[in-house]
Structures are given as structure tokens and as C-alpha cells.
Coordinates of C-alpha atoms in Angstrom, one line a residue:
X886 CA 122.7 107.5 116.8
X887 CA 125.1 109.5 113.9
X888 CA 124.9 113.7 113.9
X889 CA 125.0 115.2 110.5
X890 CA 125.3 118.4 110.0
X891 CA 121.6 119.5 109.2
X892 CA 121.1 117.9 113.2
X893 CA 124.2 119.8 115.4
X894 CA 122.2 122.4 115.3
X895 CA 119.6 121.1 117.6
X896 CA 122.1 119.4 119.5
X897 CA 124.0 122.9 120.4
X898 CA 120.4 124.3 121.1
X899 CA 119.8 121.7 123.8
X900 CA 122.4 122.0 126.7
X901 CA 122.1 119.2 128.4
X902 CA 120.6 115.9 126.5
X903 CA 121.3 113.2 123.9
X904 CA 119.2 112.6 120.8
X905 CA 118.8 109.6 120.4
X906 CA 116.1 108.8 117.3
X907 CA 115.0 110.8 114.7
X908 CA 111.9 111.1 112.1
X909 CA 111.2 112.4 109.0
X910 CA 107.8 113.5 108.4
X911 CA 106.2 115.2 105.6
X912 CA 103.9 118.5 107.2
X913 CA 100.8 118.7 104.5
X914 CA 100.3 122.8 103.8
X915 CA 97.2 124.4 101.6
X916 CA 99.2 126.0 98.7
X917 CA 96.8 129.7 98.3
X918 CA 96.4 131.9 95.6
X919 CA 95.4 135.2 97.2
X920 CA 94.3 138.4 95.3
X921 CA 94.6 141.4 97.0
X922 CA 94.0 145.5 96.7
X923 CA 97.3 146.7 97.1
X924 CA 98.3 150.7 96.9
X925 CA 100.9 150.9 94.1
X926 CA 103.7 153.9 94.2
X927 CA 104.4 155.2 90.6
X928 CA 107.5 157.7 89.6
X929 CA 107.3 158.5 86.4
X930 CA 110.9 159.0 84.2
X931 CA 112.7 161.7 84.3
X932 CA 112.1 162.7 80.8
X933 CA 108.1 161.7 81.1
X934 CA 108.2 164.4 84.8
X935 CA 109.3 167.2 82.6
X936 CA 107.3 166.8 80.0
X937 CA 104.0 166.0 82.0
X938 CA 105.3 169.8 83.8
X939 CA 106.0 171.9 80.2
X940 CA 102.7 170.7 79.4
X941 CA 100.8 171.4 82.7
X942 CA 101.8 175.0 82.4
X943 CA 100.3 175.5 79.1
X944 CA 98.4 172.8 77.5
X945 CA 98.2 175.3 74.3
X946 CA 101.1 176.2 73.5
X947 CA 103.2 173.4 74.4
X948 CA 104.7 171.6 70.8
X949 CA 106.3 168.8 70.6
X950 CA 109.9 170.9 68.5
X951 CA 110.2 173.0 71.2
X952 CA 109.7 171.1 74.6
X953 CA 113.0 169.0 72.6
X954 CA 115.0 171.9 72.3
X955 CA 114.1 173.3 76.0
X956 CA 115.4 170.0 77.2
X957 CA 117.8 168.6 74.7
X958 CA 116.4 165.7 74.1
X959 CA 115.8 164.0 70.9
X960 CA 111.8 164.7 69.3
X961 CA 111.3 161.2 69.0
X962 CA 112.2 160.6 73.1
X963 CA 109.8 163.6 73.4
X964 CA 106.6 162.3 71.6
X965 CA 107.1 158.6 73.2
X966 CA 106.9 160.2 76.8
X967 CA 103.9 162.8 75.5
X968 CA 102.2 159.6 74.2
X969 CA 103.1 156.8 77.6
X970 CA 101.4 160.1 79.5
X971 CA 98.0 159.4 77.5
X972 CA 97.9 155.9 78.1
X973 CA 98.4 156.6 81.5
X974 CA 95.7 158.9 81.4
X975 CA 97.8 162.0 83.3
X976 CA 96.5 163.4 80.2
X977 CA 93.2 163.3 78.2
X978 CA 92.8 161.9 75.2
X979 CA 90.4 164.2 73.8
X980 CA 90.4 167.5 75.8
X981 CA 93.9 167.4 75.6
X982 CA 94.0 168.8 79.3
X983 CA 95.5 167.8 82.6
X984 CA 93.7 164.5 84.5
X985 CA 93.1 164.7 88.0
X986 CA 95.9 162.2 88.1
X987 CA 97.9 164.5 86.1
X988 CA 97.4 167.6 88.3
X989 CA 97.9 165.0 91.6
X990 CA 101.9 163.8 90.3
X991 CA 102.6 167.1 89.5
X992 CA 102.2 168.6 93.0
X993 CA 103.4 165.3 95.3
X994 CA 106.2 163.5 92.3
X995 CA 104.5 160.6 92.7
X996 CA 100.5 158.9 92.5
X997 CA 99.3 155.6 94.8
X998 CA 97.1 153.6 92.5
X999 CA 95.0 151.0 93.7
X1000 CA 95.8 147.8 91.7
X1001 CA 94.3 144.3 91.8
X1002 CA 97.4 141.5 92.8
X1003 CA 97.5 137.8 93.2
X1004 CA 100.4 136.3 95.3
X1005 CA 100.5 133.1 97.3
X1006 CA 100.4 132.0 100.2
X1007 CA 101.1 128.9 102.2
X1008 CA 99.3 127.7 105.3
X1009 CA 100.1 124.8 107.8
X1010 CA 97.3 122.3 107.8
X1011 CA 98.6 121.7 111.1
X1012 CA 99.1 124.7 113.1
X1013 CA 98.0 127.1 111.0
X1014 CA 100.7 129.2 110.8
X1015 CA 101.3 131.2 107.3
X1016 CA 104.1 132.0 105.5
X1017 CA 105.2 132.9 102.3
X1018 CA 106.1 130.1 99.6
X1019 CA 109.3 129.9 99.2
X1020 CA 111.5 128.4 96.2
X1021 CA 112.3 124.8 96.0
X1022 CA 111.2 124.8 99.8
X1023 CA 108.5 122.6 99.4
X1024 CA 107.5 119.2 98.1
X1025 CA 104.4 119.1 95.7
X1026 CA 102.0 116.3 95.5
X1027 CA 102.9 114.3 92.6
X1028 CA 107.0 114.3 93.9
X1029 CA 105.6 113.0 98.1
X1030 CA 104.1 110.0 96.1
X1031 CA 107.3 109.2 95.4
X1032 CA 108.9 110.0 98.9
X1033 CA 109.7 107.4 101.1
X1034 CA 109.1 110.0 103.9
X1035 CA 105.7 109.5 106.1
X1036 CA 102.6 112.0 106.0
X1037 CA 100.8 110.7 108.7
X1038 CA 98.6 113.1 108.6
X1039 CA 97.9 114.0 105.3
X1040 CA 93.9 113.9 106.4
X1041 CA 93.6 116.3 109.3
X1042 CA 93.1 119.5 109.5
X1043 CA 93.4 121.6 113.2
X1044 CA 92.9 125.1 112.3
X1045 CA 91.1 127.8 111.1
X1046 CA 92.3 129.8 108.2
X1047 CA 92.9 133.7 109.5
X1048 CA 93.8 135.4 106.5
X1049 CA 93.0 139.4 108.0
X1050 CA 95.6 142.2 107.1
X1051 CA 96.6 141.4 110.9
X1052 CA 98.3 137.6 110.0
X1053 CA 98.9 139.1 106.3
X1054 CA 101.1 142.3 105.9
X1055 CA 104.0 141.1 108.5
X1056 CA 105.0 138.0 105.6
X1057 CA 103.6 140.6 102.9
X1058 CA 106.4 143.4 105.4
X1059 CA 109.0 140.7 105.1
X1060 CA 108.8 139.9 101.8
X1061 CA 109.2 143.4 100.1
X1062 CA 112.1 144.2 102.7
X1063 CA 113.6 142.0 100.8
X1064 CA 113.5 142.7 97.7
X1065 CA 111.1 140.4 96.5
X1066 CA 109.3 142.0 93.7
X1067 CA 106.4 140.4 94.2
X1068 CA 105.5 142.4 97.5
X1069 CA 106.0 145.9 96.1
X1070 CA 103.1 148.5 97.1
X1071 CA 101.4 148.6 101.2
X1072 CA 98.7 145.4 101.5
X1073 CA 95.5 147.6 101.6
X1074 CA 92.5 144.8 101.3
X1075 CA 92.2 140.9 100.6
X1076 CA 89.5 140.0 98.2
X1077 CA 89.8 135.7 98.0
X1078 CA 91.6 133.2 98.2
X1079 CA 91.4 129.5 96.8
X1080 CA 93.1 126.2 97.6
X1081 CA 95.4 125.1 94.6
X1082 CA 96.4 121.9 96.5
X1083 CA 98.5 120.8 99.1
X1084 CA 102.5 121.1 99.2
X1085 CA 104.2 119.6 101.9
X1086 CA 107.2 120.5 103.8
X1087 CA 110.1 118.1 105.5
X1088 CA 110.5 118.3 108.9
X1089 CA 113.0 116.2 111.6
X1090 CA 111.1 114.9 114.7
X1091 CA 113.9 114.0 117.7
X1092 CA 113.4 112.2 120.3
X1093 CA 115.4 113.9 122.8
X1094 CA 116.6 112.3 126.2
X1095 CA 116.7 115.2 128.4
X1096 CA 119.1 115.4 131.8
X1097 CA 116.5 113.8 134.2
X1098 CA 116.3 110.6 131.5
X1099 CA 113.1 111.4 129.4
X1100 CA 111.5 111.5 126.5
X1101 CA 110.7 114.8 124.7
X1102 CA 110.0 115.5 121.0
X1103 CA 111.6 118.2 119.9
X1104 CA 110.1 119.6 115.5
X1105 CA 112.3 121.2 113.4
X1106 CA 112.2 123.1 109.9
X1107 CA 115.7 123.3 108.8
X1108 CA 117.0 125.2 112.0
X1109 CA 113.3 126.8 113.3
X1110 CA 111.7 125.2 115.9
X1111 CA 108.5 124.5 115.7
X1112 CA 107.1 124.4 119.7
X1113 CA 103.1 124.0 117.9
X1114 CA 103.3 121.3 116.4
X1115 CA 105.7 119.4 118.8
X1116 CA 103.0 119.6 121.0
X1117 CA 100.3 118.3 118.5
X1118 CA 102.7 115.4 118.0
X1119 CA 102.7 114.8 121.5
X1120 CA 98.8 114.8 122.4
X1121 CA 98.5 112.3 119.0
X1122 CA 100.8 109.9 120.0
X1123 CA 99.8 110.2 123.7
X1124 CA 96.5 109.1 122.0
X1125 CA 97.1 107.1 119.3
X1126 CA 100.9 106.1 118.7
X1127 CA 101.8 106.8 114.7
X1128 CA 105.5 107.5 115.0
X1129 CA 106.9 105.9 118.3
X1130 CA 105.1 102.2 117.8
X1131 CA 107.2 99.3 116.5
X1132 CA 109.5 101.6 115.4
X1133 CA 113.4 101.4 116.1
X1134 CA 116.0 103.6 115.5
X1135 CA 119.5 103.4 116.6
X1136 CA 122.2 105.0 118.6
X1137 CA 125.7 105.6 119.9
X1138 CA 127.0 105.4 123.5
X1139 CA 128.5 108.9 122.1
X1140 CA 126.8 111.0 119.3
X1141 CA 129.1 111.0 116.7
X1142 CA 128.6 114.5 114.1
X1143 CA 129.6 113.1 109.9
X1144 CA 130.9 115.7 107.6
X1145 CA 130.3 114.4 103.7
X1146 CA 132.8 115.6 101.2
X1147 CA 132.7 113.6 98.1
X1148 CA 132.7 109.8 100.1
X1149 CA 135.8 111.6 102.4
X1150 CA 134.6 110.6 105.6
X1151 CA 135.6 112.7 108.4
X1152 CA 134.1 112.0 112.1
X1153 CA 134.1 114.3 115.0
X1154 CA 132.9 114.0 118.4
X1155 CA 130.9 116.2 120.3
X1156 CA 130.9 116.1 124.3
X1157 CA 132.8 112.7 125.2
X1158 CA 134.8 111.5 127.3
X1159 CA 134.1 108.1 126.3
X1160 CA 135.4 105.8 123.9
X1161 CA 133.6 106.9 120.5
X1162 CA 132.0 104.8 118.2
X1163 CA 133.6 105.8 114.6
X1164 CA 131.0 104.2 112.1
X1165 CA 132.0 102.7 109.5
X1166 CA 135.2 104.6 109.4
X1167 CA 137.6 101.0 110.3
X1168 CA 136.3 100.4 106.3
X1169 CA 139.1 102.4 105.0
X1170 CA 141.6 100.3 106.0
X1171 CA 140.7 97.3 103.7
X1172 CA 143.5 96.6 101.3
X1173 CA 141.7 93.7 99.4
X1174 CA 138.4 92.6 100.6
X1175 CA 135.7 92.8 103.0
X1176 CA 133.1 90.1 103.8
X1177 CA 129.7 92.0 105.6
X1178 CA 127.4 90.2 107.1
X1179 CA 123.9 92.6 106.9
X1180 CA 120.7 91.1 109.2
X1181 CA 116.8 92.8 108.0
X1182 CA 115.4 93.5 111.0
X1183 CA 113.2 96.0 112.5
X1184 CA 116.0 98.1 114.2
X1185 CA 119.8 97.6 111.8
X1186 CA 119.2 98.4 108.3
X1187 CA 121.9 99.5 105.6
X1188 CA 121.9 103.0 106.4
X1189 CA 123.2 105.8 104.1
X1190 CA 126.9 106.0 105.7
X1191 CA 127.5 102.2 105.5
X1192 CA 126.4 102.5 101.3
X1193 CA 128.5 105.4 100.7
X1194 CA 131.4 103.4 102.4
X1195 CA 130.6 100.4 100.0
X1196 CA 130.5 102.3 97.0
X1197 CA 134.0 104.1 97.7
X1198 CA 135.8 100.5 98.6
X1199 CA 133.5 100.0 94.7
X1200 CA 135.4 102.7 93.1
X1201 CA 138.9 101.5 95.1
X1202 CA 138.1 98.0 93.2
X1203 CA 138.0 96.2 96.6
X1204 CA 136.6 93.3 96.6
X1205 CA 132.6 93.4 98.9
X1206 CA 130.9 90.2 99.5
X1207 CA 127.6 91.2 101.1
X1208 CA 125.6 88.4 103.2
X1209 CA 122.1 89.3 104.0
X1210 CA 120.0 87.5 106.4
X1211 CA 116.0 88.1 107.2
X1212 CA 113.0 87.7 105.1
X1213 CA 111.9 90.9 103.7
X1214 CA 112.5 94.4 103.5
X1215 CA 110.7 95.9 106.3
X1216 CA 110.0 99.3 105.8
X1217 CA 111.1 101.2 102.0
X1218 CA 114.4 102.4 103.6
X1219 CA 115.2 98.9 103.9
X1220 CA 113.6 98.3 100.1
X1221 CA 115.0 101.5 99.4
X1222 CA 119.1 100.5 100.6
X1223 CA 118.2 97.5 99.1
X1224 CA 117.8 98.6 95.9
X1225 CA 121.4 100.5 95.6
X1226 CA 123.4 98.0 96.4
X1227 CA 121.8 95.9 93.6
X1228 CA 122.3 98.5 91.3
X1229 CA 126.2 99.0 92.8
X1230 CA 126.7 95.7 92.0
X1231 CA 125.4 95.8 88.6
X1232 CA 128.0 98.3 87.9
X1233 CA 130.9 96.9 89.8
X1234 CA 131.8 93.5 89.1
X1235 CA 133.8 93.0 92.8
X1236 CA 130.6 93.9 95.0
X1237 CA 128.8 90.4 95.3
X1238 CA 125.5 89.3 97.0
X1239 CA 124.5 86.6 98.9
X1240 CA 121.8 85.4 100.7
X1241 CA 122.2 83.4 104.0
X1242 CA 120.1 81.3 106.1
X1243 CA 121.4 82.3 109.3
X1244 CA 121.4 85.3 111.3
X1245 CA 124.0 86.8 112.2
X1246 CA 124.6 90.8 113.6
X1247 CA 125.3 93.3 111.3
X1248 CA 129.8 92.3 110.9
X1249 CA 133.0 93.0 108.9
X1250 CA 135.3 90.7 108.2
X1251 CA 138.2 92.3 106.6
X1252 CA 141.1 90.2 104.4
X1253 CA 140.1 87.5 106.3
X1254 CA 141.7 88.2 109.5
X1255 CA 139.9 90.9 111.2
X1256 CA 136.8 91.7 112.2
X1257 CA 133.7 93.5 114.0
X1258 CA 130.2 93.1 115.0
X1259 CA 127.9 95.6 116.6
X1260 CA 126.0 94.6 119.4
X1261 CA 123.0 95.6 119.8
X1262 CA 120.8 96.5 123.1
X1263 CA 117.5 97.2 123.2
X1264 CA 116.5 100.4 125.1
X1265 CA 112.4 101.1 126.4
X1266 CA 111.5 104.5 125.8
X1267 CA 108.4 106.7 127.0
X1268 CA 106.7 109.1 126.0
X1269 CA 103.0 110.2 127.8
X1270 CA 100.8 107.4 127.0
X1271 CA 103.0 106.0 124.3
X1272 CA 105.6 103.3 124.6
X1273 CA 108.3 102.8 121.5
X1274 CA 112.4 101.5 121.7
X1275 CA 115.8 102.6 120.5
X1276 CA 118.8 101.2 120.1
X1277 CA 122.4 101.1 121.5
X1278 CA 125.5 99.5 119.3
X1279 CA 128.0 98.3 121.0
X1280 CA 130.9 97.7 118.6
X1281 CA 133.0 94.5 119.5
X1282 CA 135.8 92.5 118.1
X1283 CA 136.0 89.8 116.3
X1284 CA 137.6 86.6 118.1
X1285 CA 139.1 84.0 115.6
X1286 CA 136.8 81.2 116.9
X1287 CA 134.0 83.5 115.7
X1288 CA 135.5 84.6 112.3
X1289 CA 136.3 80.8 111.6
X1290 CA 131.8 80.3 112.5
X1291 CA 130.6 82.6 110.3
X1292 CA 133.2 81.7 107.3
X1293 CA 132.3 77.8 107.6
X1294 CA 128.6 78.6 108.9
X1295 CA 127.6 81.6 106.3
X1296 CA 129.9 82.1 104.2
X1297 CA 130.1 78.7 102.9
X1298 CA 126.8 78.1 102.4
X1299 CA 125.6 81.8 101.2
X1300 CA 123.8 81.4 97.8
X1301 CA 123.2 84.1 94.8
X1302 CA 120.6 82.0 93.5
X1303 CA 117.8 79.1 94.8
X1304 CA 117.2 76.5 92.3
X1305 CA 114.3 75.3 90.8
X1306 CA 113.1 72.0 90.1
X1307 CA 114.1 70.5 86.3
X1308 CA 110.9 68.5 86.1
X1309 CA 108.7 71.7 86.5
X1310 CA 107.5 73.2 83.6
X1311 CA 105.6 76.6 84.3
X1312 CA 103.2 76.6 81.2
X1313 CA 101.9 72.9 81.6
X1314 CA 101.2 73.1 85.4
X1315 CA 99.2 76.5 85.1
X1316 CA 97.1 75.0 81.8
X1317 CA 96.6 71.9 85.0
X1318 CA 96.1 74.4 87.6
X1319 CA 92.8 75.9 84.9
X1320 CA 91.2 72.2 84.3
X1321 CA 91.8 72.0 88.6
X1322 CA 90.6 74.8 89.2
X1323 CA 86.9 74.1 87.1
X1324 CA 86.7 70.5 89.1
X1325 CA 87.2 72.2 92.6
X1326 CA 84.4 74.9 91.6
X1327 CA 82.0 71.9 90.9
X1328 CA 82.6 70.1 94.1
X1329 CA 82.8 73.6 95.8
X1330 CA 79.0 73.6 94.5
X1331 CA 77.7 71.0 96.2
X1332 CA 78.6 73.4 99.4
X1333 CA 77.2 76.0 98.5
X1334 CA 80.6 77.8 96.7
X1335 CA 81.0 79.6 93.9
X1336 CA 84.7 80.6 92.7
X1337 CA 84.1 82.0 89.4
X1338 CA 81.4 84.7 89.1
X1339 CA 79.4 85.2 85.7
X1340 CA 82.1 86.7 82.8
X1341 CA 85.5 85.6 85.4
X1342 CA 86.0 82.4 84.0
X1343 CA 87.6 83.2 80.7
X1344 CA 89.4 86.2 82.6
X1345 CA 90.8 84.1 85.0
X1346 CA 91.4 80.8 81.5
X1347 CA 93.4 83.9 79.9
X1348 CA 95.7 84.6 83.0
X1349 CA 96.9 80.7 83.4
X1350 CA 96.7 79.4 79.5
X1351 CA 99.3 82.6 78.6
X1352 CA 101.2 82.2 81.6
X1353 CA 104.9 83.9 80.9
X1354 CA 107.8 83.9 83.2
X1355 CA 108.0 87.2 86.0
X1356 CA 111.8 87.9 85.3
X1357 CA 111.7 91.1 86.8
X1358 CA 109.9 93.6 90.0
X1359 CA 107.3 94.7 87.1
X1360 CA 106.1 91.5 85.5
X1361 CA 106.0 90.4 89.0
X1362 CA 104.1 92.9 90.3
X1363 CA 101.5 92.8 87.4
X1364 CA 101.6 89.3 87.7
X1365 CA 101.1 88.8 91.0
X1366 CA 98.1 91.6 91.5
X1367 CA 96.0 89.5 88.6
X1368 CA 96.8 86.3 90.2
X1369 CA 95.5 87.7 93.5
X1370 CA 92.4 89.6 92.5
X1371 CA 91.1 87.2 90.1
X1372 CA 91.7 84.0 92.0
X1373 CA 92.1 85.0 96.4
X1374 CA 89.9 87.9 96.5
X1375 CA 87.4 86.6 94.0
X1376 CA 86.9 83.6 95.8
X1377 CA 87.0 85.4 99.4
X1378 CA 84.1 87.5 98.2
X1379 CA 82.0 84.8 97.6
X1380 CA 82.9 82.8 100.5
X1381 CA 82.0 85.6 102.7
X1382 CA 78.9 86.1 101.6
X1383 CA 77.5 82.8 102.1
X1384 CA 79.4 82.5 106.1
X1385 CA 81.0 85.2 107.2
X1386 CA 83.6 87.8 106.9
X1387 CA 86.4 85.8 108.7
X1388 CA 85.7 82.4 107.7
X1389 CA 88.4 82.8 104.6
X1390 CA 91.0 83.9 107.8
X1391 CA 89.7 81.4 110.3
X1392 CA 87.8 78.4 110.1
X1393 CA 88.8 77.9 105.9
X1394 CA 92.3 77.8 107.0
X1395 CA 91.3 74.7 109.8
X1396 CA 88.9 73.2 106.9
X1397 CA 91.1 73.7 103.8
X1398 CA 94.6 74.1 105.0
X1399 CA 96.5 73.3 101.7
X1400 CA 94.3 75.8 100.2
X1401 CA 94.6 78.7 102.7
X1402 CA 98.0 78.3 102.4
X1403 CA 98.1 78.4 98.7
X1404 CA 96.0 81.4 98.7
X1405 CA 97.8 83.4 101.4
X1406 CA 101.1 82.5 99.7
X1407 CA 99.5 85.2 96.6
X1408 CA 98.3 87.1 99.0
X1409 CA 101.8 87.4 100.8
X1410 CA 104.1 88.1 97.9
X1411 CA 101.6 90.5 95.7
X1412 CA 101.6 92.5 99.3
X1413 CA 105.2 92.8 99.2
X1414 CA 105.7 94.6 95.7
X1415 CA 102.5 96.3 96.0
X1416 CA 101.8 98.1 99.7
X1417 CA 104.4 100.1 101.2
X1418 CA 104.1 97.5 104.4
X1419 CA 102.1 94.6 105.7
X1420 CA 98.9 94.4 107.5
X1421 CA 98.6 93.0 111.0
X1422 CA 97.4 89.7 109.3
X1423 CA 99.5 89.8 106.6
X1424 CA 102.6 89.7 108.6
X1425 CA 101.9 87.3 110.7
X1426 CA 101.6 84.5 108.0
X1427 CA 104.2 85.9 105.6
X1428 CA 106.7 84.9 109.1
X1429 CA 104.9 81.5 108.2
X1430 CA 105.1 81.6 104.4
X1431 CA 108.3 82.9 103.5
X1432 CA 110.9 81.3 105.6
X1433 CA 109.9 78.3 105.1
X1434 CA 109.7 78.0 100.5
X1435 CA 113.0 80.1 101.0
X1436 CA 114.4 77.5 103.5
X1437 CA 115.2 80.6 105.4
X1438 CA 117.7 82.3 103.1
X1439 CA 116.5 86.0 102.6
X1440 CA 114.9 86.8 99.2
X1441 CA 115.4 89.6 98.6
X1442 CA 119.3 90.0 97.5
X1443 CA 118.4 86.4 95.0
X1444 CA 119.2 87.0 91.2
X1445 CA 116.3 84.6 90.4
X1446 CA 113.5 86.1 93.1
X1447 CA 111.1 86.9 91.2
X1448 CA 111.3 83.8 89.3
X1449 CA 111.6 81.5 92.6
X1450 CA 108.3 83.3 94.2
X1451 CA 106.1 82.3 91.0
X1452 CA 107.1 78.9 90.9
X1453 CA 106.2 78.4 94.4
X1454 CA 102.7 80.5 93.6
X1455 CA 101.8 77.9 91.3
X1456 CA 103.1 75.0 92.3
X1457 CA 102.1 75.3 96.1
X1458 CA 98.8 76.7 94.2
X1459 CA 98.6 73.3 91.9
X1460 CA 99.6 70.6 95.2
X1461 CA 96.5 72.6 96.8
X1462 CA 93.9 71.8 94.6
X1463 CA 94.8 68.2 93.6
X1464 CA 94.8 67.6 98.2
X1465 CA 91.6 70.2 97.9
X1466 CA 89.6 67.8 95.6
X1467 CA 90.9 64.9 96.6
X1468 CA 89.0 65.6 99.9
X1469 CA 86.2 67.0 98.3
X1470 CA 85.1 64.1 96.6
X1471 CA 85.8 62.2 99.9
X1472 CA 82.9 64.1 101.7
X1473 CA 81.0 63.7 98.1
X1474 CA 81.2 59.9 98.7
X1475 CA 80.8 59.7 102.3
X1476 CA 76.1 59.2 103.3
X1477 CA 76.6 61.0 106.0

């Protein structure tokens, strides 16, 4: 894998071996507000100190003007100091005599007050470790919701909070020595601790291949290794794999260090005598244009290095054609990368994105004459009882025959959008759907099914008769959510009551295949934009529906992907209802 500066410390800490995979997790921390007694050492200003001592010599003869002359200080300053001493209760307001605190201060030249103080600490919800709340090093819950990093241990808490003085004092002392004004004085007693929600820290979790070719886990926050967290993750992964199962990362035969400075990339070899994979530095040789073939697979993704090089080429006004193959993004990182490319294509006219219906490995053709491709080799790795995979990428040069094939079979046959039939009318078809649903609902009622629950008929009529084209992601997500809830989930709920919970995904598919496919299509397209990832069943049917609907073209880069998916859902539902009505009428007419 590409080693960044943040990873170099880890590599140098391990004398022998290789990082073959890396995940970034958000580890939850309890944000605690503590109230404690603190001894606060107080010293007076030089003028206040002198006034207090003069006052203590002879209370009855103390005079503001006389003190001013003796100390060579303006009378206003003497007056203010005297008032401050009254306020601090070193001089009694009623008797005008010195208080006990006043006499103690004259004797010790300082006084220790016992005061209440509020301060914040955080406690690791996994390990129970306490730490101070360092500025800008924690992610708030609302920001975590926008992050694509995983927080798989969100609801698990495995520690007993130890807020004893022995645990808190070292943190207090450390911050005090650092000159933090919030930690002045000595900590005497912790009174209360109130949780103020959860915050998160990013930890890098490394899969490290040691000299014996065994995989170990390393957990780091910045340059600080956390062995307790490593043990916890090892135990959790051994029992129920969350990080390693079905996850892929890629690495190279030689680790490569990336140093970034304003898109000017430099790559340094690390401990290697072999041929080094130089990442995407060859793109610096592009004179006029580059064709990039990018497959959306579980283990090959558009990484940050490639997207940075693409932007660098855009800024130098080179032509970039990107041909994407596959079905949908397999995780949020890929979705984020594709979104970034789409934004760049709107910003730069020479960046073009195409959809391909044939798979190609990650490949580059430079100026029509020179090309490279990366051939992946999946390498099984194991961690205790858990199995996982890493991917070794090998860089190979394209032959002239391979370049010709890519031009003829992929470039020439790729497209930016798929045509919707001219005779398809969205509003007219949707109106027909509502009428057909009423007829099918009536026929289903003879066998005990009821599509419309009380009060839902008006909502469904409004949905179909008020339908509008979905031209962007927000409109598409809103439409598919309503369609799925009103049509699919409502029907699934009613059939489950009459049959069983598994009927809709099993026997119903066999009995009414057309309607089952149409309803599942709605589920698939709703889930692809409303959930982070498909559940197992939706993932399986997506591999049946999406390639068929798009004739194997990759949907995510099509300019009209949202309109086309809406067409497929509406037209598919219309045809399925017609076929189901015909089948139900045949069954109704059959006396047997």
C-alpha cells in the first residue's frame, strides 16, 4: 500500500515486516464534565501587599494619604487596593480589623483557598483510559454523522470508570506543567462527574505482516500506540469479524512513501532492493491526453493519489477521459471519490466521464501510444479465527494489441447517457399504474391480500398523479423513499400478516415473478442512495437487477442516471401490474 507520512512512524517502529492493510476507525469517548475542589494559591499585587502590612501595623492610625506618602504611590491606587482587600475579606468590613485570612497572608505572604472548579476530561469507552480534552483532536457527534469513517464499537462499553484522584491527578499535573491556566492549583477532591455526550477520535488500525508472515494488529492514535485497544480489537475480530471480513485493501511489493506539497508528488523508496511501484507518477508524462479505465470492484478504488493526479492534469489543461465499469459503488469511500470526479468534470471541460459495459482492470493509455495496467492478485490473510484478503498490485505495460482492444471494445462502445424510449410518458404511465393497482388490489383481495391499508389510498394516488421527473440525487432519494414505503413495504407488511415473514422474499417471487422483480427493483434503487451499504439480500438481487436494467453499463457515471432509474422503476411496475392482473384473472376464472 502507499505509505503516507502519518504511517511512516508505524513502519519505523516495526523493525521488520510490512503494513499490508489499513483502516481508520472512530473510537467513542465519553465527554465528562467534572466538578472538584482545588487549592488555589493566591498572592496579592505589590501595592495590595504593602497596604495590607501597613494596615496590620496600626489599624486605628491607618490613613490613605499617609500610606500614599510612605509608599510614593498615588492615593487612587491606595484607595483601590484598600477596597480590594475588603472585597477579598482580608479586612473585615464591619470591625475594620484584620481577618484570619489577612493575618495568615501577612505571615505566609500567600494564602491557599479551597475553591470549586469545573473542567473536562474524556474517557475511552473501550479501554477506560482517561485523557484531557485536547482542542480540535475530537470529532463531535454531528460531525461524525457526516464522516465516512466507521464507528463499529459505537454502542459497546467495556470499562468501569475510575475517577479516583490517583487516576485524575497525573492528567491535572501534566496540563498544569504545560502552562494550561485551566489546571492551576492542586486537585483536592472530585465532587461530581456528568457525561456531556460522546466524542470520537480517529485511530489508524494497521494489519502488519511480521517476519514469520503472521498478521498482527497495530492500533495508533497519531504516533501513540494503544496496546489495550489492539487486544480488544483482536478479541472482537476473532469472535465476530467487523473490520476484516470481506474487506480488501491493496499493497505493493515495495512500500512507497508519499510526500505531498501542492499536488507536486515525490515518492521515496523504503527498504527496497526490488523494482518499486511508483504509484501514478507516470501521469506526469502525459502530453495531450490520457484514457483511464476504472473498475468499481471491492478491492480497486479511486484513491486519493489518483484523484490528485487527475486534478493536476486538469489544471495543466490536459484531456482526461475516464471509463468506469461495474455496478454501483461498494462503499462510501468509492461514492465520495466518484462524487469528487463528477464535480471536477463540471469544473474542467476537458475531463470527460463515460460508462462502460465491459470490465477492464485499472488501466491507463497515455497519448494513444503507451499504456499500463495493474493486475491484482488477491492474497488471503488470517487473524486468529478471522479471514480477510489483501490485494497485491503488479504494474504491467500494455501491448499494442491490448491498446487496440480497449479502443475498439470499450472506448468506442462507452456512453455518457442511456436513451429513454421516446414513447414513454412518465405522467401517463404513472396514472395507469394507480388504476392498475386498484384492479390488482381487488383481485388480490379474493385470496386474502390487501395492498391498500385504510388511509393509504389517497397518499398513493397523490404519489402517482403528482409525479415529477427526478433530475438530481435529492429528488431521486425523496421519490424512491416514498415509493418504497407506500408501495413495497406496505404490500410486504400485509402479505407477511397473512402468510409469513419470509413469504415476500421467497414464495411470492416464485408465484408472481414479474411483480416481485418490479418491487425489488424499487428496493434496490432506494437502498443504493438511502443506506451506507446493502444488506445481504438486497446485494444479491442488485446483481440481478442493475446489470440487466443498464445492459451492463456502469450506472454511477451516466448523466441521466436518476431519470433512467425512475423510468425503469415506473415502466417495470406498470408492465408487472399488467402481467399480474392477467394472471390473477386467469386464476379467478378457473373453477378449480
